[in-house]
Amino acid sequence: MPLHIVRNDITQMKVDAIVNAANETLLGGGGVDGAIHRAAGPQLLAECRTLDGCRTGEAKITGAYRLPCKYVIHTVGPVWRGGLFGERQKLISCYRTSLSLAEAHQCETVAFPLISSGVYGYPKDKALHIAVDTISDFLTDHEMTVYLVIFDKSAFQIGERLFHSIASYIDDNYAAAHSDGPEEQSSRLLPGRMSRRVQEPHTLYDASPGQDGRPFAASGVSRAFPKKKAAADRPASPLPDALSGPANGFPGAKSASVPPAQSLRDALRQIDESFSEMLLRKIDERGITDVQCYKKANIDRKLFSKIRSDRLYRPSKPTVLAFAIALELPLEETKDMLMKAGFALSHSSRFDIIVEYFISRGNYNIFEINEALFAFDQHLLGA
Ligand code: APR
């Protein structure tokens, strides 16, 4: 997963570089700046003294000393003064210059705090949005794993309106479907009751590729699967209801959720295609590249290569949903893709209901969806 949102203390992160929300003197302070200096030890300050400060929106890099990482990237966020003094651009610049420095130092993993959202008073939901947007933009054409580290509950706020809207959507669907006892069903999701699972230090929520699937089936990455038997060679089998009717050009079909097939041969092929085959077909149908797809899905390249090279790959549910979002599939096609992998959407799962909320509103921004999933203490989409 190229972009994680995790709850942790940034000084505990075992990554190549952590980013410090510093001030222009670079001589330490409170908040995350103070925590990083305390954990790194006095040598960090000694090195910072040689840097001659740093301007707002810029970044400078030092060693990490006693911290469990290689580098500390010090950046200076803007002080919030109402939003009319270029604060947004300066904050975007903090993330961009820090990521460029990390790339220049061959960092593969980087952890950010929510810059300016503490002492500098940047509204937390705006600060979060800028962080997620800027980092995800960078990740569309860079290979890196970035962690957005949230230290305390109050530091993480999605928009109030969005939170309420999702909370009532969950209530409408979850309570009705959830099989728990009455006390569980009466527990409405109220604002502020965002319980957070504290990430054990060092154990980030990490859908590492191994978690999903089987060992890599083949070396290298080729698009073609072993030649399948042509449909005509296949023993005739009765068409399932969904395929025998007008919806797919056959008399009497139910209003099938299977997208209309061009022909009987296509229909038969779609019935027994694997998840991987369906995924590759839909990427082609949408006219996007593989890279565009897995980047939009917040899936890392290595995992996508495994899926592309193993026609029987068994993905996790968050991975399937991440691709459905990247392909901007409507709900019914999302359900078909889930079914291919042996899953179904369930109203007994807050995770599923939140994803359904965004799909039903045509919002396919996976990073916005992940902000909401994090706010409701759910796993994130991607892998
Ligand atoms: N790990 C991760 N995040 C943390 C930690 C930590 N150990 N401690 C604080 N944070 C979070 C805060 O909750 C906030 O969301 O970091 C975010 C940034 O808050 P600040 O540290 O106050 O930084 P900022 O708002 O950018 O203000 C910078 O504060 O500490 C001084 O010297 C610093 O003058 C500078 C100013």
CSV table of C-alpha atoms and ligand atoms in Angstrom, one decimal:
chain,number,residue,atom,x,y,z
A,1,MET,CA,0.0,0.0,0.0
A,2,PRO,CA,1.8,3.2,-1.1
A,3,LEU,CA,-0.1,5.5,1.3
A,4,HIS,CA,-0.9,4.3,4.8
A,5,ILE,CA,-2.7,6.3,7.5
A,6,VAL,CA,-1.6,5.0,10.9
A,7,ARG,CA,-1.9,5.9,14.5
A,8,ASN,CA,1.5,5.9,16.2
A,9,ASP,CA,4.3,8.0,17.6
A,10,ILE,CA,6.4,9.1,14.7
A,11,THR,CA,9.6,8.6,16.8
A,12,GLN,CA,8.8,4.9,16.8
A,13,MET,CA,8.5,4.5,13.1
A,14,LYS,CA,11.0,2.1,11.5
A,15,VAL,CA,11.2,3.8,8.1
A,16,ASP,CA,14.0,5.3,6.0
A,17,ALA,CA,13.1,8.9,6.9
A,18,ILE,CA,10.7,10.7,9.3
A,19,VAL,CA,9.6,14.2,8.7
A,20,ASN,CA,9.7,16.8,11.5
A,21,ALA,CA,7.3,19.7,11.8
A,22,ALA,CA,9.9,22.2,12.8
A,23,ASN,CA,10.2,26.0,13.1
A,24,GLU,CA,12.4,28.3,11.0
A,25,THR,CA,15.3,28.2,13.5
A,26,LEU,CA,15.5,24.3,13.3
A,27,LEU,CA,16.6,24.5,17.0
A,28,GLY,CA,13.8,22.4,18.4
A,29,GLY,CA,10.5,23.3,20.0
A,30,GLY,CA,7.4,21.5,21.4
A,31,GLY,CA,5.0,19.1,19.7
A,32,VAL,CA,6.5,16.6,17.3
A,33,ASP,CA,9.6,18.7,17.0
A,34,GLY,CA,10.3,18.3,20.7
A,35,ALA,CA,9.5,14.6,20.6
A,36,ILE,CA,11.9,14.0,17.7
A,37,HIS,CA,14.8,15.9,19.3
A,38,ARG,CA,14.3,14.1,22.6
A,39,ALA,CA,14.3,10.7,21.0
A,40,ALA,CA,17.2,11.5,18.6
A,41,GLY,CA,19.5,12.9,21.3
A,42,PRO,CA,21.7,16.0,21.4
A,43,GLN,CA,23.6,15.2,18.2
A,44,LEU,CA,20.5,16.1,16.2
A,45,LEU,CA,20.4,19.6,17.6
A,46,ALA,CA,24.2,19.9,17.0
A,47,GLU,CA,23.7,19.1,13.3
A,48,CYS,CA,20.7,21.4,13.0
A,49,ARG,CA,22.8,24.2,14.3
A,50,THR,CA,25.0,23.9,11.2
A,51,LEU,CA,22.0,24.3,8.8
A,52,ASP,CA,21.4,28.0,9.3
A,53,GLY,CA,17.6,27.5,9.7
A,54,CYS,CA,15.0,26.7,7.1
A,55,ARG,CA,12.3,28.9,5.4
A,56,THR,CA,8.6,28.1,5.6
A,57,GLY,CA,7.6,25.6,2.9
A,58,GLU,CA,11.2,24.3,2.5
A,59,ALA,CA,12.9,21.3,4.0
A,60,LYS,CA,16.4,20.2,5.1
A,61,ILE,CA,17.7,16.7,5.9
A,62,THR,CA,19.9,15.4,8.8
A,63,GLY,CA,20.9,12.2,10.3
A,64,ALA,CA,18.6,10.5,12.8
A,65,TYR,CA,21.1,9.4,15.5
A,66,ARG,CA,19.1,7.4,18.2
A,67,LEU,CA,15.9,7.3,16.2
A,68,PRO,CA,15.0,3.9,14.4
A,69,CYS,CA,15.3,5.5,11.0
A,70,LYS,CA,18.1,6.8,8.7
A,71,TYR,CA,17.2,10.4,8.2
A,72,VAL,CA,15.1,13.3,9.7
A,73,ILE,CA,13.7,15.7,7.2
A,74,HIS,CA,12.9,19.0,8.8
A,75,THR,CA,10.3,21.1,7.2
A,76,VAL,CA,8.6,24.3,8.4
A,77,GLY,CA,4.8,24.5,7.9
A,78,PRO,CA,2.9,27.8,7.7
A,79,VAL,CA,1.2,29.3,10.7
A,80,TRP,CA,-2.5,29.4,10.0
A,81,ARG,CA,-3.7,33.0,9.7
A,82,GLY,CA,-7.1,32.5,8.2
A,83,GLY,CA,-6.1,31.1,4.9
A,84,LEU,CA,-5.5,34.3,2.9
A,85,PHE,CA,-1.8,34.5,3.2
A,86,GLY,CA,-0.7,31.6,1.0
A,87,GLU,CA,-0.9,29.0,3.8
A,88,ARG,CA,-2.2,26.3,1.5
A,89,GLN,CA,0.6,26.6,-1.0
A,90,LYS,CA,3.2,26.7,1.6
A,91,LEU,CA,1.8,23.6,3.3
A,92,ILE,CA,1.7,21.7,-0.1
A,93,SER,CA,5.3,22.8,-0.6
A,94,CYS,CA,6.3,21.2,2.7
A,95,TYR,CA,5.1,17.8,1.6
A,96,ARG,CA,6.6,18.2,-1.9
A,97,THR,CA,10.0,19.4,-0.9
A,98,SER,CA,10.2,16.7,1.8
A,99,LEU,CA,9.3,14.0,-0.6
A,100,SER,CA,11.8,15.2,-3.2
A,101,LEU,CA,14.5,15.2,-0.5
A,102,ALA,CA,13.5,11.7,0.5
A,103,GLU,CA,13.7,10.6,-3.1
A,104,ALA,CA,17.0,12.2,-3.6
A,105,HIS,CA,18.3,10.2,-0.7
A,106,GLN,CA,16.9,6.9,-2.1
A,107,CYS,CA,14.4,6.6,0.7
A,108,GLU,CA,11.8,3.9,0.1
A,109,THR,CA,9.7,4.5,3.2
A,110,VAL,CA,8.8,7.9,4.7
A,111,ALA,CA,6.6,8.9,7.6
A,112,PHE,CA,4.9,12.3,8.0
A,113,PRO,CA,3.2,13.9,10.9
A,114,LEU,CA,0.2,16.2,10.1
A,115,ILE,CA,2.3,19.3,9.5
A,116,SER,CA,1.0,22.6,10.9
A,117,SER,CA,-2.1,21.0,12.5
A,118,GLY,CA,-0.9,21.5,16.0
A,119,VAL,CA,0.8,24.6,17.4
A,120,TYR,CA,0.6,26.3,14.0
A,121,GLY,CA,-3.2,26.0,14.1
A,122,TYR,CA,-4.0,24.8,10.6
A,123,PRO,CA,-7.6,23.4,10.6
A,124,LYS,CA,-7.1,19.7,11.0
A,125,ASP,CA,-9.5,18.5,8.3
A,126,LYS,CA,-7.9,21.0,5.8
A,127,ALA,CA,-4.4,19.9,6.9
A,128,LEU,CA,-5.3,16.3,6.4
A,129,HIS,CA,-6.8,16.8,3.0
A,130,ILE,CA,-3.7,18.7,1.8
A,131,ALA,CA,-1.4,16.0,3.2
A,132,VAL,CA,-3.3,13.1,1.5
A,133,ASP,CA,-3.8,15.0,-1.8
A,134,THR,CA,-0.2,16.1,-2.1
A,135,ILE,CA,1.3,12.7,-1.1
A,136,SER,CA,-1.1,10.7,-3.3
A,137,ASP,CA,-0.2,13.1,-6.2
A,138,PHE,CA,3.5,12.3,-5.7
A,139,LEU,CA,2.8,8.6,-5.5
A,140,THR,CA,1.1,8.5,-8.9
A,141,ASP,CA,4.5,8.7,-10.6
A,142,HIS,CA,6.9,7.6,-7.8
A,143,GLU,CA,7.5,4.3,-6.2
A,144,MET,CA,7.6,5.0,-2.4
A,145,THR,CA,5.7,3.9,0.7
A,146,VAL,CA,4.4,6.8,2.7
A,147,TYR,CA,3.0,6.7,6.2
A,148,LEU,CA,0.8,9.6,7.5
A,149,VAL,CA,1.2,9.2,11.3
A,150,ILE,CA,-1.6,10.4,13.5
A,151,PHE,CA,-0.6,10.9,17.1
A,152,ASP,CA,-3.8,11.6,18.9
A,153,LYS,CA,-7.5,11.3,18.2
A,154,SER,CA,-8.2,15.1,18.1
A,155,ALA,CA,-5.5,15.5,15.4
A,156,PHE,CA,-7.6,13.6,12.9
A,157,GLN,CA,-10.7,15.2,11.6
A,158,ILE,CA,-12.5,14.5,8.3
A,159,GLY,CA,-15.1,17.2,7.4
A,160,GLU,CA,-17.9,17.3,10.0
A,161,ARG,CA,-20.6,17.1,7.3
A,162,LEU,CA,-19.0,14.1,5.7
A,163,PHE,CA,-18.6,12.4,9.1
A,164,HIS,CA,-22.3,12.9,10.0
A,165,SER,CA,-23.5,11.7,6.6
A,166,ILE,CA,-21.4,8.5,6.7
A,167,ALA,CA,-22.4,7.9,10.4
A,168,SER,CA,-26.1,8.1,9.5
A,169,TYR,CA,-25.6,5.9,6.4
A,170,ILE,CA,-24.0,3.3,8.6
A,171,ASP,CA,-26.8,3.6,11.2
A,172,ASP,CA,-29.4,3.1,8.5
A,173,ASN,CA,-27.8,0.0,7.1
A,174,TYR,CA,-25.7,-1.5,9.9
A,175,ALA,CA,-28.4,-1.6,12.6
A,176,ALA,CA,-30.9,-3.3,10.2
A,177,ALA,CA,-28.5,-6.0,9.1
A,178,HIS,CA,-26.2,-6.5,12.1
A,179,SER,CA,-27.1,-9.7,14.0
A,180,ASP,CA,-25.7,-8.5,17.3
A,181,GLY,CA,-27.9,-8.1,20.5
A,182,PRO,CA,-30.1,-5.1,21.0
A,183,GLU,CA,-27.4,-3.2,22.9
A,184,GLU,CA,-25.1,-3.5,19.9
A,185,GLN,CA,-27.9,-2.3,17.6
A,186,SER,CA,-28.7,0.6,19.8
A,187,SER,CA,-25.2,1.9,19.8
A,188,ARG,CA,-25.5,4.7,17.3
A,189,LEU,CA,-22.3,6.1,15.8
A,190,LEU,CA,-22.2,9.6,17.3
A,191,PRO,CA,-19.7,12.3,16.4
A,192,GLY,CA,-16.6,12.3,18.6
A,193,ARG,CA,-17.0,8.6,19.4
A,194,MET,CA,-14.3,7.8,17.0
A,195,SER,CA,-12.7,5.0,18.8
A,196,ARG,CA,-9.2,4.4,17.5
A,197,ARG,CA,-7.2,1.3,17.6
A,198,VAL,CA,-3.8,2.4,18.8
A,199,GLN,CA,-1.3,0.9,16.4
A,200,GLU,CA,1.2,-1.1,18.4
A,201,PRO,CA,4.5,0.8,17.9
A,202,HIS,CA,6.2,-0.7,14.9
A,203,THR,CA,3.2,-2.8,13.9
A,204,LEU,CA,1.6,-0.5,11.4
A,205,TYR,CA,-1.5,-1.6,9.6
A,206,ASP,CA,0.2,-3.1,6.7
A,207,ALA,CA,-1.5,-5.2,4.1
A,208,SER,CA,1.8,-6.5,2.9
A,209,PRO,CA,1.5,-8.4,-0.4
A,210,GLY,CA,2.2,-11.7,1.3
A,211,GLN,CA,-0.9,-11.2,3.4
A,212,ASP,CA,-3.1,-11.5,0.3
A,213,GLY,CA,-2.0,-14.2,-1.8
A,214,ARG,CA,0.0,-17.2,-2.8
A,215,PRO,CA,3.7,-17.2,-3.5
A,216,PHE,CA,4.4,-15.5,-6.7
A,217,ALA,CA,3.5,-17.9,-9.5
A,218,ALA,CA,5.9,-16.9,-12.2
A,219,SER,CA,8.9,-14.8,-12.7
A,220,GLY,CA,8.7,-11.7,-14.8
A,221,VAL,CA,5.5,-10.1,-15.7
A,222,SER,CA,3.6,-11.0,-18.8
A,223,ARG,CA,0.1,-10.0,-19.7
A,224,ALA,CA,-1.1,-13.2,-21.4
A,225,PHE,CA,-2.3,-16.2,-19.3
A,226,PRO,CA,-1.7,-19.7,-20.7
A,227,LYS,CA,-3.9,-20.0,-23.8
A,228,LYS,CA,-7.4,-20.9,-22.6
A,229,LYS,CA,-9.6,-23.4,-24.5
A,230,ALA,CA,-11.8,-21.5,-26.9
A,231,ALA,CA,-15.4,-21.4,-25.7
A,232,ALA,CA,-16.5,-23.6,-28.6
A,233,ASP,CA,-14.2,-26.3,-27.3
A,234,ARG,CA,-15.9,-26.2,-24.0
A,235,PRO,CA,-18.6,-28.9,-23.2
A,236,ALA,CA,-22.0,-27.2,-23.6
A,237,SER,CA,-23.4,-26.2,-20.3
A,238,PRO,CA,-26.8,-24.6,-19.5
A,239,LEU,CA,-26.4,-20.8,-19.4
A,240,PRO,CA,-27.1,-19.5,-15.9
A,241,ASP,CA,-30.2,-17.4,-15.6
A,242,ALA,CA,-28.4,-14.2,-15.7
A,243,LEU,CA,-27.2,-14.9,-19.2
A,244,SER,CA,-30.2,-16.3,-20.8
A,245,GLY,CA,-32.4,-13.3,-21.5
A,246,PRO,CA,-32.6,-9.8,-23.2
A,247,ALA,CA,-30.2,-8.1,-20.7
A,248,ASN,CA,-27.5,-10.0,-22.5
A,249,GLY,CA,-29.2,-10.4,-25.8
A,250,PHE,CA,-30.8,-13.6,-24.8
A,251,PRO,CA,-34.6,-14.0,-24.4
A,252,GLY,CA,-35.9,-14.0,-20.8
A,253,ALA,CA,-32.8,-12.8,-19.0
A,254,LYS,CA,-33.2,-11.4,-15.5
A,255,SER,CA,-32.0,-7.9,-15.0
A,256,ALA,CA,-28.6,-9.4,-14.6
A,257,SER,CA,-25.8,-7.6,-12.9
A,258,VAL,CA,-23.4,-9.1,-15.4
A,259,PRO,CA,-22.6,-6.3,-17.8
A,260,PRO,CA,-24.1,-7.0,-21.2
A,261,ALA,CA,-21.8,-9.3,-23.1
A,262,GLN,CA,-21.2,-8.7,-26.8
A,263,SER,CA,-21.9,-12.3,-27.7
A,264,LEU,CA,-22.5,-15.8,-26.3
A,265,ARG,CA,-18.8,-16.4,-26.6
A,266,ASP,CA,-18.1,-13.3,-24.5
A,267,ALA,CA,-20.8,-14.3,-22.0
A,268,LEU,CA,-19.4,-17.8,-21.6
A,269,ARG,CA,-15.9,-16.4,-21.2
A,270,GLN,CA,-17.0,-14.0,-18.5
A,271,ILE,CA,-18.7,-16.7,-16.5
A,272,ASP,CA,-15.6,-18.7,-15.9
A,273,GLU,CA,-13.0,-16.0,-16.0
A,274,SER,CA,-10.9,-15.6,-12.8
A,275,PHE,CA,-10.6,-12.5,-10.7
A,276,SER,CA,-7.3,-11.6,-12.4
A,277,GLU,CA,-8.8,-12.1,-15.9
A,278,MET,CA,-11.8,-10.0,-15.0
A,279,LEU,CA,-9.5,-7.3,-13.6
A,280,LEU,CA,-7.3,-7.2,-16.7
A,281,ARG,CA,-10.4,-7.2,-19.0
A,282,LYS,CA,-12.0,-4.3,-17.1
A,283,ILE,CA,-8.7,-2.3,-17.2
A,284,ASP,CA,-8.7,-2.7,-21.0
A,285,GLU,CA,-12.4,-1.9,-21.2
A,286,ARG,CA,-11.8,1.4,-19.3
A,287,GLY,CA,-8.9,2.3,-21.6
A,288,ILE,CA,-6.5,2.9,-18.7
A,289,THR,CA,-3.0,1.4,-18.2
A,290,ASP,CA,-2.1,-1.1,-15.5
A,291,VAL,CA,0.0,1.5,-13.8
A,292,GLN,CA,-2.9,4.0,-13.7
A,293,CYS,CA,-5.1,1.3,-12.3
A,294,TYR,CA,-2.9,0.1,-9.4
A,295,LYS,CA,-1.8,3.6,-8.5
A,296,LYS,CA,-5.5,4.7,-8.3
A,297,ALA,CA,-6.1,1.6,-6.2
A,298,ASN,CA,-3.4,2.4,-3.7
A,299,ILE,CA,-1.9,-1.0,-4.6
A,300,ASP,CA,1.9,-1.4,-4.8
A,301,ARG,CA,3.5,-2.5,-8.1
A,302,LYS,CA,4.8,-5.8,-6.7
A,303,LEU,CA,1.4,-7.0,-5.6
A,304,PHE,CA,-0.1,-6.0,-9.0
A,305,SER,CA,2.6,-7.9,-10.8
A,306,LYS,CA,1.7,-11.0,-8.8
A,307,ILE,CA,-2.0,-10.6,-9.6
A,308,ARG,CA,-1.3,-10.0,-13.3
A,309,SER,CA,0.9,-13.1,-13.6
A,310,ASP,CA,-1.2,-15.6,-11.7
A,311,ARG,CA,-4.7,-16.1,-13.2
A,312,LEU,CA,-5.8,-17.9,-10.1
A,313,TYR,CA,-4.5,-15.3,-7.7
A,314,ARG,CA,-6.7,-15.0,-4.6
A,315,PRO,CA,-6.9,-11.3,-3.4
A,316,SER,CA,-8.2,-10.0,-0.1
A,317,LYS,CA,-11.5,-8.2,0.0
A,318,PRO,CA,-9.8,-4.7,0.5
A,319,THR,CA,-7.7,-5.4,-2.5
A,320,VAL,CA,-10.8,-6.3,-4.7
A,321,LEU,CA,-12.6,-3.2,-3.5
A,322,ALA,CA,-9.5,-1.1,-4.1
A,323,PHE,CA,-9.5,-2.2,-7.7
A,324,ALA,CA,-13.3,-1.7,-8.0
A,325,ILE,CA,-12.8,1.9,-6.8
A,326,ALA,CA,-9.8,2.4,-9.2
A,327,LEU,CA,-12.0,1.2,-12.1
A,328,GLU,CA,-14.9,3.3,-10.9
A,329,LEU,CA,-17.2,0.3,-11.1
A,330,PRO,CA,-20.9,0.9,-10.2
A,331,LEU,CA,-22.2,-1.1,-7.2
A,332,GLU,CA,-23.5,-4.1,-9.2
A,333,GLU,CA,-20.2,-4.6,-11.1
A,334,THR,CA,-18.3,-4.1,-7.8
A,335,LYS,CA,-20.4,-7.0,-6.4
A,336,ASP,CA,-19.6,-9.1,-9.5
A,337,MET,CA,-15.9,-8.5,-9.0
A,338,LEU,CA,-16.1,-9.4,-5.3
A,339,MET,CA,-18.0,-12.6,-6.2
A,340,LYS,CA,-15.2,-13.6,-8.6
A,341,ALA,CA,-12.9,-13.5,-5.6
A,342,GLY,CA,-15.3,-15.3,-3.3
A,343,PHE,CA,-16.6,-12.2,-1.4
A,344,ALA,CA,-19.8,-10.3,-1.0
A,345,LEU,CA,-20.7,-6.8,0.3
A,346,SER,CA,-22.2,-7.1,3.7
A,347,HIS,CA,-24.3,-4.7,5.8
A,348,SER,CA,-23.0,-6.4,8.8
A,349,SER,CA,-19.6,-4.7,8.1
A,350,ARG,CA,-19.0,-1.0,8.7
A,351,PHE,CA,-16.1,-1.3,6.3
A,352,ASP,CA,-18.3,-2.5,3.5
A,353,ILE,CA,-21.0,0.0,4.3
A,354,ILE,CA,-18.6,2.9,4.1
A,355,VAL,CA,-17.2,1.8,0.8
A,356,GLU,CA,-20.7,1.3,-0.5
A,357,TYR,CA,-21.5,4.9,0.7
A,358,PHE,CA,-18.8,6.3,-1.5
A,359,ILE,CA,-19.5,4.1,-4.5
A,360,SER,CA,-23.2,4.9,-4.4
A,361,ARG,CA,-22.3,8.6,-4.5
A,362,GLY,CA,-19.9,8.2,-7.3
A,363,ASN,CA,-16.9,9.3,-5.2
A,364,TYR,CA,-14.0,7.0,-6.3
A,365,ASN,CA,-11.2,8.9,-4.6
A,366,ILE,CA,-9.6,6.1,-2.7
A,367,PHE,CA,-7.6,8.4,-0.5
A,368,GLU,CA,-10.7,10.3,0.6
A,369,ILE,CA,-12.4,6.9,1.3
A,370,ASN,CA,-9.4,5.8,3.3
A,371,GLU,CA,-9.6,9.0,5.4
A,372,ALA,CA,-13.2,8.1,6.2
A,373,LEU,CA,-12.3,4.5,6.9
A,374,PHE,CA,-9.6,5.6,9.3
A,375,ALA,CA,-12.0,8.0,11.0
A,376,PHE,CA,-14.3,5.1,11.7
A,377,ASP,CA,-11.4,2.9,12.9
A,378,GLN,CA,-11.5,0.5,9.9
A,379,HIS,CA,-8.8,-1.1,7.8
A,380,LEU,CA,-7.9,0.9,4.7
A,381,LEU,CA,-8.3,0.1,1.0
A,382,GLY,CA,-5.3,-1.0,-0.9
A,383,ALA,CA,-2.4,-3.3,-0.3
B,1,APR,N1,4.2,11.6,16.6
B,1,APR,C1,3.4,12.0,15.5
B,1,APR,N2,2.7,13.1,15.5
B,1,APR,C2,2.8,13.9,16.6
B,1,APR,C3,3.7,13.7,17.7
B,1,APR,C4,4.4,12.4,17.6
B,1,APR,N3,5.2,12.1,18.6
B,1,APR,N4,3.6,14.7,18.6
B,1,APR,C5,2.7,15.6,18.0
B,1,APR,N5,2.2,15.1,16.9
B,1,APR,C6,1.3,15.7,15.9
B,1,APR,C7,0.3,16.7,16.6
B,1,APR,O1,-0.8,16.0,17.2
B,1,APR,C8,-0.1,17.5,15.3
B,1,APR,O2,-1.2,16.7,14.7
B,1,APR,O3,2.0,16.5,15.0
B,1,APR,C9,1.1,17.4,14.4
B,1,APR,C10,1.8,18.7,14.2
B,1,APR,O4,1.8,19.4,15.5
B,1,APR,P1,3.0,20.3,16.0
B,1,APR,O5,4.1,19.4,16.5
B,1,APR,O6,2.5,21.3,17.0
B,1,APR,O7,3.6,21.0,14.8
B,1,APR,P2,3.0,22.3,14.0
B,1,APR,O8,1.6,22.5,14.2
B,1,APR,O9,3.6,22.2,12.6
B,1,APR,O10,3.8,23.5,14.7
B,1,APR,C11,5.2,23.6,14.6
B,1,APR,O11,5.4,23.6,16.9
B,1,APR,O12,6.7,22.1,18.0
B,1,APR,C12,6.7,23.4,17.5
B,1,APR,O13,9.0,23.8,17.0
B,1,APR,C13,7.7,23.5,16.4
B,1,APR,O14,7.5,25.9,16.3
B,1,APR,C14,7.1,24.7,15.7
B,1,APR,C15,5.7,24.4,15.8
